[in-house]
């Protein structure tokens, strides 16, 4: 067994084009570190609907140039089989370790395969790449990013020519082409022949951001902004300047790209502590800001925080989603409002009252973006699509513009985002959401929890009877099959699913409390909080997590 492992590693070593990972792997072979080699060579990173994502390092179970070259070769073969012999593939990348190398390798492979390739001029937000695909008429796009994952990770996200992320069966077909690459020596990689784009694509994207705002809307809200050590700052500042908003106050410690993400353990605004520096900046300001805006490192997500009493708090993704929806309805928007099944049912209430179509999809913007007649889409994990004709994906820049326009409008009326949330609760019922999330080292624990819930399904949670259980692996009339469970309770809803991008089991909870008037809100919130905590406890016990 050990001999076979060493032979595998040595074969990989002879093909590896990267001196760094070659040195790393040679050291493991020389040390006879069979445990670590087994972790690197125990399989291959699976190419799925999120593309590839994993820890940087040598071997087929890590993100590295060898894995990326194979992925690019598989994608090129797939595109040619689909009849895109001379099609354009546009490539974007973030500021993580190796991102630029992976982008260059992808361009070389596409060029070698007879396709045309173009790389964005520098590290830019993922939504700029999603925009560029449609803007340039590309047949596919690749974004090298691990979004909000830890510093040691990187990833490879694939879009097709409609500007939205791949969904089955494209992912399966591409994966089969990747697996069919016999060896890296068969992959042609010229040293030139692709284009490096200039700023005209970025300028076109920025021109499009104006379209998300009303021409005559107030632009008075003051913001504090953090780029979370990512690539959002310059593009967001340019968009805000074009729109005529006050210049955001930067969280200087997190303003510039840094692949080490030195001030945050996880560069995700949802993680505990990630927003602490932004809160400190807001408290220290001479003029009190109206809201805090945060992007994740590739700026496709947007977090919003507001002053609540004497301190600041993050709004949940569901709260921002309902605020943006209410704002668009007030502006007379038409078209479909779409969300993932794990997001709040409040969006459906807002759409129904406005006489607009409402669609629920599987989790992820690869599904939301495909909603017919899409006008607005969101998911609770801080992703919002407010300009589907320009960017058919979540976009943290245009979402930031739209929420700041709403805050400005409310400010002119002497109101805040929290006041509008109160109004929505009175109008539609208080929709309170929360999440129970278990991060694991051993992925088999997630499978065991799902199996336990299927074999011994809960009959009640927090004293509320489970009135319906849906095993989403069976699919429904509206949804393709996915690994998940949905429990409908009297006045509540729970969805349990393994994360598609992280080693986590995620449980999404929602309770709906009828509210008669604004005076009833404090009691409704107290009741909702107690119910959510009780559901969490019972669900945790039922799943064994």
Tab-separated table of N, CA, C and O in Angstrom, residues 225 232-242 247-248 250:
chain	number	residue	atom	x	y	z
A	225	UNK	N	-17.264	51.197	5.167
A	225	UNK	CA	-17.114	50.060	4.249
A	225	UNK	C	-15.867	49.238	4.563
A	225	UNK	O	-14.793	49.786	4.789
A	232	UNK	N	-12.837	44.148	-3.364
A	232	UNK	CA	-14.013	44.976	-3.620
A	232	UNK	C	-13.800	46.481	-3.579
A	232	UNK	O	-14.547	47.235	-4.201
A	233	UNK	N	-12.792	46.947	-2.848
A	233	UNK	CA	-12.704	48.377	-2.504
A	233	UNK	C	-12.755	49.312	-3.705
A	233	UNK	O	-13.605	50.212	-3.777
A	234	UNK	N	-11.860	49.151	-4.658
A	234	UNK	CA	-11.753	50.126	-5.752
A	234	UNK	C	-13.025	50.178	-6.587
A	234	UNK	O	-13.468	51.252	-7.005
A	235	UNK	N	-13.614	49.007	-6.840
A	235	UNK	CA	-14.823	48.967	-7.668
A	235	UNK	C	-16.001	49.573	-6.910
A	235	UNK	O	-16.786	50.353	-7.460
A	236	UNK	N	-16.119	49.248	-5.617
A	236	UNK	CA	-17.229	49.825	-4.846
A	236	UNK	C	-17.085	51.339	-4.723
A	236	UNK	O	-18.060	52.077	-4.913
A	237	UNK	N	-15.881	51.814	-4.435
A	237	UNK	CA	-15.684	53.273	-4.328
A	237	UNK	C	-16.009	53.966	-5.648
A	237	UNK	O	-16.626	55.039	-5.665
A	238	UNK	N	-15.611	53.364	-6.762
A	238	UNK	CA	-15.915	53.951	-8.073
A	238	UNK	C	-17.428	53.983	-8.316
A	238	UNK	O	-17.967	54.982	-8.823
A	239	UNK	N	-18.118	52.901	-7.950
A	239	UNK	CA	-19.571	52.842	-8.147
A	239	UNK	C	-20.282	53.879	-7.274
A	239	UNK	O	-21.223	54.550	-7.721
A	240	UNK	N	-19.843	54.022	-6.017
A	240	UNK	CA	-20.458	55.005	-5.115
A	240	UNK	C	-20.189	56.429	-5.594
A	240	UNK	O	-21.064	57.294	-5.503
A	241	UNK	N	-18.982	56.666	-6.121
A	241	UNK	CA	-18.663	58.005	-6.630
A	241	UNK	C	-19.524	58.337	-7.848
A	241	UNK	O	-20.055	59.453	-7.962
A	242	UNK	N	-19.677	57.389	-8.760
A	242	UNK	CA	-20.530	57.597	-9.939
A	242	UNK	C	-21.964	57.924	-9.515
A	242	UNK	O	-22.629	58.760	-10.115
A	247	UNK	N	-18.623	59.638	0.076
A	247	UNK	CA	-17.569	58.629	-0.017
A	247	UNK	C	-17.558	57.770	1.243
A	247	UNK	O	-17.517	58.292	2.362
A	248	UNK	N	-17.601	56.440	1.090
A	248	UNK	CA	-17.596	55.577	2.272
A	248	UNK	C	-16.323	55.762	3.107
A	248	UNK	O	-15.242	56.000	2.566
A	250	UNK	N	-13.502	54.059	5.024
A	250	UNK	CA	-12.928	52.721	4.902
A	250	UNK	C	-12.474	52.167	6.246
A	250	UNK	O	-11.965	52.908	7.087
